[in-house]
Amino acid sequence: MAKGATLTCESVSYHVGDRTLIQDLSITLGWGAKLGIIGENGAGKSTLLSLLAGGTTPTTGVINFTSKPMLVHQDKDLLRGDYLVSEEISAFLAPLRQIEEELNRASEELTAGDSGSLARYSRALQSAEVREVWSAPQRIERYLHGLGLGSLSRQHRINELSAGERRRLAMALTMVSRPEILLLDEPSNYLDEQARLFLKDEIKKWDGIVVFVSHDREFLEDVPTGICDLDKSYSSQYLYRGNYNEYLKQKNDELNRWKDSYAKEQEEIRRLKNAVAVKAHQINHHRAMSDNNKKAYGARGDRVQSQISRRVRAARERLNRINESPIPNPPKPLVMSVSATKKPSQTSSLMVQLRSVKMGGRTDKAITLDVASDDKIIVTGPNGSGKTTLLNVISGNLSPTQGSVLRNTEASIGYLGHDDLFRQDIRTARDIYVSSTPDTAARITSLGLLENVDIPTCDLSVGQRKRLELGILLQGQHDILLLDEPTNHLSLRLCEELIELLHGWPASVIIASHDPWVKSQKGWRVVSVVESED
């Protein structure tokens, strides 16, 4: 692939109504750059990818690229629902076939000695080499297998696939197209460990530029050459050198400098205000002298008053300058501080009992499991092995093909699935939350949505809508919580808060997860839906 691909942003800002998502961002990326984008939910990460792809126009500033970027977005389907998998594969390969046909025509013209044929042939050959057109059929098989879709039937319709399968298929087809500039939105969501390792290796060696949004610690530690943090910064800095660990060191140093500068300025403000008050009192005290005392005080007293007045003016002028451009208070991180307002109703120790359960050919393993009232369980397994199916069997939404399931008939079950429930909902987050929760005393701001609670929910980010779902679920005070990949779409810090919150939650909690960090948490029982995992 040619090593001339570049992507630049020049003073780019983007506003939504009166909200500023991105302010004066400048980026220059050259061949080989791997940029990880991080930030709180709603900070503008997916919006930035759309700007870089040319799908969204910046409010101000300019974005330039030497080769058209290709974007796999977490919130928008690239694939057409009524198409067969085989038809979508053919559609994605069509531009590569067209390049090969152009090369063949140019070759024939070159043989015929047509004027200008050499230049056309050179351009066609370079394009074919850059896009690796001759190896496309082999690459599609490699990407499908690498991303866990090797056994996917080509005769399935796209709308018959799960959300995770659609995302993985879109990513595989986009990568087969060999764009010089590849943009990925949460690429490791819905990937098991084997697929994550495959994708991580592919991105690291990608022959071009890769920009990706992620909350995956391992991805952010192993892949990027730089980090773009869209959260508020004292120095208005967006870009940081190195991987996530190196970014953390730089960010902590910056935050400490910010806190120190803010504290010093606040101390100076207190000192100046006190000086103004004291000096003003001294001036008033001198002005209150009788005429005889003033005569006795003489010229020296006049000089003292003049000096005091000058100091008061100087202190006030300094205060005014500070107030015109004060150092902002370092922002407090968004906190998802939902808490249980009452103990779930069930006191029985056993909530669910599974005996030799099998689930429709998903796995050969027969699952036997007892779920107690305070159990914290993580369900693991490769893509397609039956994690989601097991949650649905536990909830009663599906029946097992073999074995038995006993549930506490009085237990309330809450379920968080993959679907983005409020994606097209025009109600505000506040309205949805208040109408969905029996105890409206719980503050909507506890979800970490803050100023965004009164805009249409469809205009929130995927992560913000997922927080809303979680908040509603937790306020339901269920006896059993079933959560399918709950850390998908959440910011790094919110993932930590959520797992800590769930670990102490007064209910049975069962999480299905691919996230290695989630699976490594202490105090959780790990249940695999396959006989063994590498």
PDB file of C-alpha atoms in Angstrom, residues 99-221:
ATOM      1  CA  ILE A  99     -10.497  -1.896 -10.121  1.00  0.00           C
ATOM      2  CA  GLU A 100      -9.299  -5.198 -11.559  1.00  0.00           C
ATOM      3  CA  GLU A 101     -11.409  -4.658 -14.685  1.00  0.00           C
ATOM      4  CA  GLU A 102      -9.944  -1.163 -15.120  1.00  0.00           C
ATOM      5  CA  LEU A 103      -6.452  -2.628 -14.849  1.00  0.00           C
ATOM      6  CA  ASN A 104      -7.261  -5.229 -17.514  1.00  0.00           C
ATOM      7  CA  ARG A 105      -8.587  -2.546 -19.872  1.00  0.00           C
ATOM      8  CA  ALA A 106      -5.525  -0.384 -19.276  1.00  0.00           C
ATOM      9  CA  SER A 107      -3.311  -3.383 -19.985  1.00  0.00           C
ATOM     10  CA  GLU A 108      -5.077  -3.997 -23.304  1.00  0.00           C
ATOM     11  CA  GLU A 109      -4.705  -0.314 -24.235  1.00  0.00           C
ATOM     12  CA  LEU A 110      -1.024  -0.459 -23.340  1.00  0.00           C
ATOM     13  CA  THR A 111      -0.539  -3.471 -25.592  1.00  0.00           C
ATOM     14  CA  ALA A 112      -2.327  -1.652 -28.409  1.00  0.00           C
ATOM     15  CA  GLY A 113       0.002   1.306 -27.994  1.00  0.00           C
ATOM     16  CA  ASP A 114      -2.742   3.856 -27.239  1.00  0.00           C
ATOM     17  CA  SER A 115      -1.532   7.347 -26.338  1.00  0.00           C
ATOM     18  CA  GLY A 116      -1.633   7.899 -22.594  1.00  0.00           C
ATOM     19  CA  SER A 117      -2.132   4.202 -21.899  1.00  0.00           C
ATOM     20  CA  LEU A 118       1.025   3.944 -19.787  1.00  0.00           C
ATOM     21  CA  ALA A 119      -0.194   6.604 -17.335  1.00  0.00           C
ATOM     22  CA  ARG A 120      -3.632   4.951 -17.081  1.00  0.00           C
ATOM     23  CA  TYR A 121      -2.051   1.562 -16.565  1.00  0.00           C
ATOM     24  CA  SER A 122       0.261   2.899 -13.833  1.00  0.00           C
ATOM     25  CA  ARG A 123      -2.664   4.468 -11.965  1.00  0.00           C
ATOM     26  CA  ALA A 124      -4.769   1.323 -12.281  1.00  0.00           C
ATOM     27  CA  LEU A 125      -1.899  -0.897 -11.153  1.00  0.00           C
ATOM     28  CA  GLN A 126      -1.177   1.284  -8.119  1.00  0.00           C
ATOM     29  CA  SER A 127      -4.863   1.245  -7.141  1.00  0.00           C
ATOM     30  CA  ALA A 128      -5.011  -2.540  -7.524  1.00  0.00           C
ATOM     31  CA  GLU A 129      -1.883  -2.989  -5.407  1.00  0.00           C
ATOM     32  CA  VAL A 130      -3.090  -0.587  -2.722  1.00  0.00           C
ATOM     33  CA  ARG A 131      -6.452  -2.372  -2.412  1.00  0.00           C
ATOM     34  CA  GLU A 132      -4.885  -5.831  -2.817  1.00  0.00           C
ATOM     35  CA  VAL A 133      -7.616  -6.828  -5.253  1.00  0.00           C
ATOM     36  CA  TRP A 134      -6.181 -10.239  -6.171  1.00  0.00           C
ATOM     37  CA  SER A 135      -6.268 -11.578  -2.612  1.00  0.00           C
ATOM     38  CA  ALA A 136      -9.759 -10.275  -1.739  1.00  0.00           C
ATOM     39  CA  PRO A 137     -11.544 -13.680  -1.841  1.00  0.00           C
ATOM     40  CA  GLN A 138      -8.945 -15.200   0.483  1.00  0.00           C
ATOM     41  CA  ARG A 139      -9.038 -12.182   2.785  1.00  0.00           C
ATOM     42  CA  ILE A 140     -12.802 -12.304   3.212  1.00  0.00           C
ATOM     43  CA  GLU A 141     -12.553 -15.889   4.424  1.00  0.00           C
ATOM     44  CA  ARG A 142      -9.696 -15.003   6.775  1.00  0.00           C
ATOM     45  CA  TYR A 143     -11.547 -12.027   8.266  1.00  0.00           C
ATOM     46  CA  LEU A 144     -14.799 -13.937   8.690  1.00  0.00           C
ATOM     47  CA  HIS A 145     -13.001 -16.762  10.497  1.00  0.00           C
ATOM     48  CA  GLY A 146     -10.865 -14.361  12.522  1.00  0.00           C
ATOM     49  CA  LEU A 147     -13.917 -12.441  13.739  1.00  0.00           C
ATOM     50  CA  GLY A 148     -15.821 -15.590  14.676  1.00  0.00           C
ATOM     51  CA  LEU A 149     -18.080 -15.799  11.613  1.00  0.00           C
ATOM     52  CA  GLY A 150     -16.491 -18.768   9.876  1.00  0.00           C
ATOM     53  CA  SER A 151     -19.599 -20.925  10.281  1.00  0.00           C
ATOM     54  CA  LEU A 152     -22.048 -18.155   9.348  1.00  0.00           C
ATOM     55  CA  SER A 153     -24.405 -19.314   6.589  1.00  0.00           C
ATOM     56  CA  ARG A 154     -24.164 -17.179   3.457  1.00  0.00           C
ATOM     57  CA  GLN A 155     -27.898 -17.750   2.919  1.00  0.00           C
ATOM     58  CA  HIS A 156     -28.959 -15.944   6.101  1.00  0.00           C
ATOM     59  CA  ARG A 157     -30.559 -12.561   5.616  1.00  0.00           C
ATOM     60  CA  ILE A 158     -28.826  -9.688   7.363  1.00  0.00           C
ATOM     61  CA  ASN A 159     -31.884  -8.923   9.500  1.00  0.00           C
ATOM     62  CA  GLU A 160     -31.771 -12.500  10.821  1.00  0.00           C
ATOM     63  CA  LEU A 161     -28.337 -11.931  12.352  1.00  0.00           C
ATOM     64  CA  SER A 162     -27.723 -10.739  15.903  1.00  0.00           C
ATOM     65  CA  ALA A 163     -26.462  -7.207  16.525  1.00  0.00           C
ATOM     66  CA  GLY A 164     -23.008  -8.596  17.251  1.00  0.00           C
ATOM     67  CA  GLU A 165     -22.952 -10.685  14.069  1.00  0.00           C
ATOM     68  CA  ARG A 166     -23.971  -7.687  11.957  1.00  0.00           C
ATOM     69  CA  ARG A 167     -21.239  -5.546  13.517  1.00  0.00           C
ATOM     70  CA  ARG A 168     -18.577  -8.202  12.973  1.00  0.00           C
ATOM     71  CA  LEU A 169     -19.676  -8.815   9.390  1.00  0.00           C
ATOM     72  CA  ALA A 170     -19.613  -5.080   8.616  1.00  0.00           C
ATOM     73  CA  MET A 171     -16.122  -4.826  10.099  1.00  0.00           C
ATOM     74  CA  ALA A 172     -14.852  -7.829   8.129  1.00  0.00           C
ATOM     75  CA  LEU A 173     -16.223  -6.516   4.830  1.00  0.00           C
ATOM     76  CA  THR A 174     -14.873  -3.015   5.436  1.00  0.00           C
ATOM     77  CA  MET A 175     -11.406  -4.345   6.203  1.00  0.00           C
ATOM     78  CA  VAL A 176     -11.451  -6.526   3.075  1.00  0.00           C
ATOM     79  CA  SER A 177     -12.000  -3.306   1.098  1.00  0.00           C
ATOM     80  CA  ARG A 178      -8.548  -2.230   2.321  1.00  0.00           C
ATOM     81  CA  PRO A 179      -9.216   1.492   2.937  1.00  0.00           C
ATOM     82  CA  GLU A 180      -6.082   3.542   3.516  1.00  0.00           C
ATOM     83  CA  ILE A 181      -7.948   5.344   6.306  1.00  0.00           C
ATOM     84  CA  LEU A 182      -9.976   3.009   8.534  1.00  0.00           C
ATOM     85  CA  LEU A 183     -12.353   4.397  11.187  1.00  0.00           C
ATOM     86  CA  LEU A 184     -13.809   2.033  13.803  1.00  0.00           C
ATOM     87  CA  ASP A 185     -16.387   2.774  16.511  1.00  0.00           C
ATOM     88  CA  GLU A 186     -15.944   0.484  19.540  1.00  0.00           C
ATOM     89  CA  PRO A 187     -14.433  -2.318  17.404  1.00  0.00           C
ATOM     90  CA  SER A 188     -13.951  -4.813  20.248  1.00  0.00           C
ATOM     91  CA  ASN A 189     -17.612  -4.780  21.318  1.00  0.00           C
ATOM     92  CA  TYR A 190     -19.227  -8.193  20.736  1.00  0.00           C
ATOM     93  CA  LEU A 191     -15.852  -9.905  20.233  1.00  0.00           C
ATOM     94  CA  ASP A 192     -14.706 -12.924  22.205  1.00  0.00           C
ATOM     95  CA  GLU A 193     -11.083 -13.238  23.283  1.00  0.00           C
ATOM     96  CA  GLN A 194      -9.890 -15.008  20.137  1.00  0.00           C
ATOM     97  CA  ALA A 195     -11.573 -12.473  17.837  1.00  0.00           C
ATOM     98  CA  ARG A 196     -10.245  -9.568  19.915  1.00  0.00           C
ATOM     99  CA  LEU A 197      -6.685 -10.835  19.575  1.00  0.00           C
ATOM    100  CA  PHE A 198      -7.167 -11.285  15.819  1.00  0.00           C
ATOM    101  CA  LEU A 199      -8.560  -7.773  15.352  1.00  0.00           C
ATOM    102  CA  LYS A 200      -5.936  -6.216  17.595  1.00  0.00           C
ATOM    103  CA  ASP A 201      -3.164  -7.795  15.534  1.00  0.00           C
ATOM    104  CA  GLU A 202      -4.768  -6.697  12.247  1.00  0.00           C
ATOM    105  CA  ILE A 203      -5.092  -3.078  13.369  1.00  0.00           C
ATOM    106  CA  LYS A 204      -1.530  -2.934  14.701  1.00  0.00           C
ATOM    107  CA  LYS A 205      -0.133  -3.998  11.335  1.00  0.00           C
ATOM    108  CA  TRP A 206      -2.710  -2.127   9.209  1.00  0.00           C
ATOM    109  CA  ASP A 207      -1.004  -0.565   6.207  1.00  0.00           C
ATOM    110  CA  GLY A 208      -2.442   2.926   6.525  1.00  0.00           C
ATOM    111  CA  ILE A 209      -4.174   5.081   9.155  1.00  0.00           C
ATOM    112  CA  VAL A 210      -6.553   3.683  11.790  1.00  0.00           C
ATOM    113  CA  VAL A 211      -8.664   5.845  14.107  1.00  0.00           C
ATOM    114  CA  PHE A 212     -10.844   4.041  16.629  1.00  0.00           C
ATOM    115  CA  VAL A 213     -13.109   4.804  19.573  1.00  0.00           C
ATOM    116  CA  SER A 214     -12.760   2.340  22.440  1.00  0.00           C
ATOM    117  CA  HIS A 215     -13.330   1.687  26.130  1.00  0.00           C
ATOM    118  CA  ASP A 216     -11.267  -1.516  25.938  1.00  0.00           C
ATOM    119  CA  ARG A 217      -8.201  -1.171  28.181  1.00  0.00           C
ATOM    120  CA  GLU A 218      -6.173  -3.866  26.452  1.00  0.00           C
ATOM    121  CA  PHE A 219      -6.898  -2.393  23.041  1.00  0.00           C
ATOM    122  CA  LEU A 220      -5.916   1.064  24.223  1.00  0.00           C
ATOM    123  CA  GLU A 221      -2.742  -0.224  25.836  1.00  0.00           C
TER     124      GLU A 221
END
